[in-house]
Amino acid sequence: MNDIDAWVWWLVGAAALGIPLVVTAMPEFGMFAVGAVAAAVVSGLGFDLVVQVLVFVVVSVALIAVVRPIAARHDRQRPQLATGVDALKGRQAVVLERVDASGGRIKLAGEVWSARALDTGRAYEAGEEVDVVDIEGATAIVM
């Protein structure tokens, strides 16, 4: 196997590692693909197979060791600005029509919402203030 064949095979390997990256959305495959591209560059520069494999392993492991913790930390962060129904959770609303376990109406953020009491044994009368604990579809769950 000559040097040209080796770098071509490394690029084929990089492309092959890109397929499971797209299919499984596992970023580790992308990091291995970058390692294969680095090995292809080293092969193109004329280094032997041992150096190529070493570069592949070092680059792949370095990327996994550095990028994975950063990505995991970024993934754990909650969005700072709640939008949509997430922004309504925890807000207060005013009961317009009696709210119990079977339903009722509240005014939440200037809009009329259907509502249901979280505690099935509890009822809220018109004019009372309630806290929105969750939104299920178009129904606010209140307490």
Backbone as CSV, one residue per row, in Angstrom:
resi,resn,N_x,N_y,N_z,CA_x,CA_y,CA_z,C_x,C_y,C_z
1,MET,0.859,-1.174,0.000,0.000,0.000,0.000,0.903,1.233,0.000
2,ASN,0.773,2.104,-0.997,1.621,3.298,-1.052,0.997,4.451,-0.286
3,ASP,1.733,5.567,-0.178,1.278,6.698,0.627,-0.034,7.294,0.125
4,ILE,-0.198,7.359,-1.177,-1.438,7.935,-1.714,-2.619,7.067,-1.299
5,ASP,-2.463,5.764,-1.392,-3.541,4.883,-0.964,-3.867,5.076,0.512
6,ALA,-2.855,5.273,1.335,-3.081,5.411,2.774,-3.903,6.656,3.084
7,TRP,-3.564,7.805,2.504,-4.328,9.004,2.833,-5.739,8.930,2.279
8,VAL,-5.897,8.251,1.136,-7.251,8.073,0.592,-8.077,7.201,1.532
9,TRP,-7.469,6.138,2.044,-8.187,5.272,2.975,-8.551,6.007,4.264
10,TRP,-7.686,6.876,4.733,-8.010,7.663,5.924,-9.209,8.583,5.648
11,LEU,-9.256,9.178,4.459,-10.399,10.039,4.119,-11.686,9.223,3.961
12,VAL,-11.562,8.024,3.396,-12.732,7.141,3.317,-13.207,6.790,4.722
13,GLY,-12.253,6.510,5.609,-12.617,6.231,7.008,-13.291,7.417,7.679
14,ALA,-12.797,8.626,7.401,-13.411,9.830,7.971,-14.848,9.984,7.476
15,ALA,-15.047,9.752,6.167,-16.401,9.844,5.610,-17.298,8.760,6.210
16,ALA,-16.752,7.572,6.375,-17.531,6.483,6.962,-17.917,6.795,8.409
17,LEU,-17.034,7.468,9.143,-17.362,7.855,10.523,-18.379,8.988,10.561
18,GLY,-18.480,9.743,9.481,-19.473,10.813,9.413,-20.888,10.286,9.284
19,ILE,-21.053,9.098,8.719,-22.402,8.528,8.536,-23.069,8.246,9.880
20,PRO,-22.432,7.506,10.801,-23.103,7.308,12.096,-23.243,8.598,12.895
21,LEU,-22.376,9.580,12.629,-22.529,10.878,13.296,-23.874,11.483,12.938
22,VAL,-24.212,11.441,11.665,-25.478,12.014,11.208,-26.657,11.159,11.652
23,VAL,-26.522,9.838,11.561,-27.634,8.940,11.876,-27.926,8.903,13.373
24,THR,-26.889,8.839,14.204,-27.101,8.679,15.645,-26.987,9.974,16.426
25,ALA,-26.480,11.027,15.810,-26.248,12.310,16.482,-25.320,12.157,17.681
26,MET,-24.370,11.244,17.571,-23.359,11.062,18.622,-22.103,11.799,18.180
27,PRO,-21.757,12.879,18.851,-20.626,13.697,18.415,-19.282,12.985,18.465
28,GLU,-19.191,11.900,19.197,-17.928,11.163,19.269,-17.490,10.680,17.894
29,PHE,-18.451,10.281,17.057,-18.102,9.848,15.706,-17.465,10.989,14.913
30,GLY,-17.945,12.195,15.117,-17.345,13.351,14.451,-15.919,13.583,14.910
31,MET,-15.662,13.352,16.177,-14.313,13.529,16.706,-13.361,12.474,16.139
32,PHE,-13.858,11.251,15.985,-13.053,10.214,15.339,-12.818,10.564,13.869
33,ALA,-13.821,11.142,13.217,-13.662,11.542,11.814,-12.584,12.615,11.681
34,VAL,-12.547,13.563,12.603,-11.499,14.591,12.577,-10.136,13.944,12.804
35,GLY,-10.064,12.959,13.675,-8.814,12.226,13.879,-8.362,11.523,12.607
36,ALA,-9.320,10.968,11.855,-8.990,10.305,10.591,-8.499,11.313,9.556
37,VAL,-9.087,12.506,9.523,-8.615,13.545,8.610,-7.197,13.969,8.982
38,ALA,-6.925,14.091,10.274,-5.564,14.441,10.714,-4.576,13.357,10.298
39,ALA,-4.982,12.102,10.415,-4.120,11.003,9.985,-3.911,11.040,8.475
40,ALA,-4.928,11.430,7.723,-4.791,11.548,6.267,-3.774,12.633,5.914
41,VAL,-3.792,13.740,6.643,-2.824,14.816,6.401,-1.406,14.315,6.690
42,VAL,-1.246,13.628,7.813,0.070,13.100,8.175,0.535,12.085,7.128
43,SER,-0.384,11.264,6.648,-0.054,10.298,5.602,0.362,11.006,4.323
44,GLY,-0.358,12.061,3.970,-0.015,12.836,2.784,1.349,13.487,2.890
45,LEU,1.789,13.761,4.093,3.126,14.349,4.295,4.231,13.291,4.258
46,GLY,3.841,12.018,4.147,4.826,10.969,3.967,5.210,10.182,5.205
47,PHE,4.517,10.380,6.314,4.844,9.627,7.529,4.328,8.194,7.416
48,ASP,4.958,7.288,8.159,4.578,5.878,8.057,3.297,5.579,8.835
49,LEU,2.829,4.336,8.711,1.545,3.925,9.272,1.499,4.059,10.790
50,VAL,2.584,3.781,11.476,2.593,3.879,12.945,2.310,5.318,13.372
51,VAL,2.942,6.289,12.721,2.726,7.697,13.045,1.282,8.094,12.695
52,GLN,0.778,7.594,11.586,-0.601,7.905,11.183,-1.603,7.431,12.234
53,VAL,-1.436,6.191,12.676,-2.344,5.635,13.684,-2.203,6.399,14.996
54,LEU,-0.974,6.736,15.348,-0.734,7.491,16.568,-1.419,8.858,16.512
55,VAL,-1.318,9.542,15.387,-1.981,10.844,15.217,-3.497,10.675,15.298
56,PHE,-4.036,9.644,14.662,-5.472,9.373,14.732,-5.923,9.208,16.178
57,VAL,-5.208,8.383,16.933,-5.581,8.111,18.323,-5.441,9.368,19.183
58,VAL,-4.324,10.073,19.059,-4.076,11.254,19.897,-5.103,12.347,19.611
59,VAL,-5.353,12.634,18.327,-6.316,13.691,17.988,-7.718,13.297,18.437
60,SER,-8.117,12.062,18.196,-9.465,11.617,18.584,-9.659,11.680,20.093
61,VAL,-8.699,11.148,20.841,-8.804,11.139,22.307,-8.757,12.568,22.856
62,ALA,-7.901,13.410,22.275,-7.825,14.807,22.737,-9.149,15.527,22.510
63,LEU,-9.753,15.305,21.355,-11.043,15.948,21.095,-12.110,15.451,22.057
64,ILE,-12.139,14.154,22.290,-13.136,13.612,23.223,-12.892,14.157,24.630
65,ALA,-11.631,14.234,25.034,-11.305,14.711,26.384,-11.608,16.190,26.566
66,VAL,-11.489,16.987,25.510,-11.691,18.432,25.627,-13.116,18.843,25.254
67,VAL,-13.613,18.344,24.140,-14.906,18.813,23.621,-16.087,18.219,24.380
68,ARG,-16.023,16.946,24.734,-17.160,16.309,25.409,-17.557,16.991,26.706
69,PRO,-16.616,17.306,27.613,-17.030,17.992,28.848,-17.635,19.372,28.583
70,ILE,-17.102,20.072,27.607,-17.659,21.388,27.268,-19.074,21.229,26.736
71,ALA,-19.274,20.268,25.849,-20.610,20.037,25.293,-21.584,19.580,26.373
72,ALA,-21.135,18.728,27.281,-22.009,18.253,28.361,-22.400,19.397,29.291
73,ARG,-21.445,20.270,29.600,-21.743,21.415,30.454,-22.739,22.345,29.759
74,HIS,-22.553,22.551,28.483,-23.458,23.406,27.716,-24.852,22.793,27.635
75,ASP,-24.921,21.474,27.517,-26.204,20.784,27.410,-26.993,20.858,28.715
76,ARG,-26.304,20.885,29.858,-26.979,20.929,31.160,-27.541,22.304,31.487
77,GLN,-27.061,23.348,30.832,-27.527,24.698,31.149,-28.958,24.890,30.665
78,ARG,-29.770,25.427,31.530,-31.148,25.745,31.155,-31.161,27.080,30.425
79,PRO,-32.114,27.262,29.546,-32.208,28.563,28.884,-32.488,29.653,29.912
80,GLN,-31.846,30.801,29.739,-31.991,31.886,30.698,-33.334,32.599,30.562
81,LEU,-33.911,32.568,29.387,-35.169,33.252,29.143,-36.234,32.221,28.814
82,ALA,-37.217,32.089,29.687,-38.308,31.159,29.425,-39.281,31.794,28.448
83,THR,-39.740,31.011,27.490,-40.692,31.514,26.500,-41.868,30.563,26.396
84,GLY,-42.925,30.995,25.735,-44.104,30.159,25.535,-44.751,29.787,26.850
85,VAL,-45.244,28.550,26.920,-45.924,28.111,28.139,-44.972,27.992,29.315
86,ASP,-43.680,27.793,29.050,-42.710,27.737,30.154,-42.658,29.058,30.906
87,ALA,-42.901,30.161,30.214,-42.884,31.473,30.855,-44.112,31.677,31.747
88,LEU,-45.151,30.901,31.539,-46.382,31.060,32.329,-46.358,30.252,33.626
89,LYS,-45.532,29.231,33.668,-45.448,28.407,34.876,-44.885,29.244,36.016
90,GLY,-45.535,29.156,37.179,-45.090,29.912,38.342,-45.737,31.283,38.460
91,ARG,-46.493,31.703,37.466,-47.152,33.012,37.531,-48.467,32.912,38.282
92,GLN,-48.971,34.074,38.676,-50.259,34.112,39.358,-51.359,34.439,38.355
93,ALA,-52.547,33.941,38.641,-53.714,34.174,37.790,-54.910,34.450,38.684
94,VAL,-55.952,35.026,38.085,-57.187,35.327,38.819,-58.279,34.396,38.306
95,VAL,-58.998,33.785,39.235,-60.075,32.873,38.872,-61.256,33.683,38.341
96,LEU,-61.738,33.312,37.150,-62.917,33.963,36.564,-64.175,33.149,36.821
97,GLU,-64.061,31.829,36.648,-65.155,30.898,36.943,-64.597,29.824,37.852
98,ARG,-65.387,29.352,38.777,-64.943,28.360,39.764,-64.016,27.311,39.119
99,VAL,-62.873,27.075,39.778,-61.902,26.085,39.302,-61.838,24.957,40.322
100,ASP,-62.053,23.744,39.838,-61.916,22.554,40.678,-61.241,21.470,39.839
101,ALA,-61.346,20.238,40.286,-60.665,19.143,39.580,-61.233,18.902,38.192
102,SER,-62.478,19.304,37.966,-63.083,19.070,36.647,-62.906,20.245,35.697
103,GLY,-62.478,21.393,36.188,-62.214,22.508,35.283,-62.634,23.845,35.831
104,GLY,-62.553,24.859,34.980,-62.891,26.227,35.324,-62.157,27.179,34.389
105,ARG,-62.212,28.494,34.723,-61.563,29.509,33.881,-60.765,30.467,34.758
106,ILE,-59.585,30.863,34.215,-58.750,31.848,34.900,-58.304,32.896,33.898
107,LYS,-57.838,34.028,34.434,-57.210,35.045,33.597,-55.727,35.000,33.906
108,LEU,-54.944,34.641,32.888,-53.505,34.447,33.032,-52.799,35.256,31.965
109,ALA,-51.953,36.177,32.381,-51.174,37.022,31.460,-52.081,37.740,30.468
110,GLY,-53.227,38.203,30.962,-54.134,38.972,30.119,-55.016,38.142,29.215
111,GLU,-54.938,36.829,29.317,-55.745,35.951,28.475,-56.579,35.012,29.336
112,VAL,-57.717,34.585,28.802,-58.576,33.644,29.507,-58.125,32.228,29.150
113,TRP,-57.887,31.440,30.204,-57.422,30.061,30.045,-58.390,29.117,30.739
114,SER,-58.518,27.915,30.208,-59.199,26.880,30.967,-58.213,26.431,32.047
115,ALA,-58.744,25.995,33.176,-57.872,25.636,34.291,-58.454,24.441,35.030
116,ARG,-57.570,23.774,35.761,-57.964,22.644,36.588,-57.148,22.711,37.862
117,ALA,-57.761,22.364,38.981,-57.065,22.392,40.265,-56.108,21.208,40.374
118,LEU,-54.914,21.472,40.881,-53.929,20.414,41.095,-54.425,19.456,42.171
119,ASP,-54.946,20.019,43.255,-55.499,19.230,44.353,-56.954,18.913,44.012
120,THR,-57.252,17.629,43.796,-58.600,17.251,43.346,-59.684,17.568,44.369
121,GLY,-59.332,17.726,45.614,-60.321,18.030,46.642,-60.494,19.523,46.888
122,ARG,-59.801,20.343,46.140,-59.815,21.786,46.380,-60.553,22.504,45.252
123,ALA,-61.274,23.593,45.599,-61.958,24.423,44.600,-61.596,25.881,44.873
124,TYR,-61.488,26.651,43.829,-61.157,28.079,43.923,-62.316,28.858,43.330
125,GLU,-62.754,29.875,44.057,-63.911,30.668,43.634,-63.462,31.887,42.833
126,ALA,-64.390,32.474,42.091,-64.116,33.648,41.265,-63.526,34.764,42.128
127,GLY,-62.497,35.413,41.610,-61.825,36.499,42.311,-60.584,36.074,43.071
128,GLU,-60.437,34.783,43.372,-59.253,34.311,44.104,-58.031,34.315,43.187
129,GLU,-56.868,34.510,43.814,-55.618,34.399,43.072,-55.072,32.992,43.248
130,VAL,-54.586,32.430,42.151,-54.013,31.088,42.180,-52.642,31.115,41.507
131,ASP,-51.834,30.117,41.802,-50.523,29.973,41.169,-50.609,28.899,40.093
132,VAL,-50.032,29.192,38.947,-49.993,28.220,37.853,-48.770,27.333,38.077
133,VAL,-49.004,26.032,38.224,-47.899,25.104,38.464,-47.488,24.355,37.209
134,ASP,-48.399,24.240,36.248,-48.079,23.527,35.012,-49.092,23.909,33.940
135,ILE,-48.728,23.622,32.707,-49.645,23.809,31.575,-49.710,22.470,30.859
136,GLU,-50.909,21.936,30.702,-51.126,20.684,29.963,-52.011,21.001,28.776
137,GLY,-51.420,21.069,27.601,-52.178,21.446,26.416,-52.606,22.893,26.535
138,ALA,-53.925,23.118,26.550,-54.450,24.480,26.703,-55.083,24.673,28.079
139,THR,-54.713,23.823,29.035,-55.270,23.897,30.380,-54.170,24.190,31.391
140,ALA,-54.420,25.216,32.217,-53.469,25.567,33.270,-53.816,24.746,34.501
141,ILE,-52.804,24.188,35.124,-52.979,23.448,36.373,-52.605,24.422,37.502
142,VAL,-53.571,24.666,38.418,-53.380,25.708,39.424,-53.486,25.151,40.832
143,MET,-52.938,25.970,41.776,-53.093,25.656,43.197,-53.141,26.952,43.971
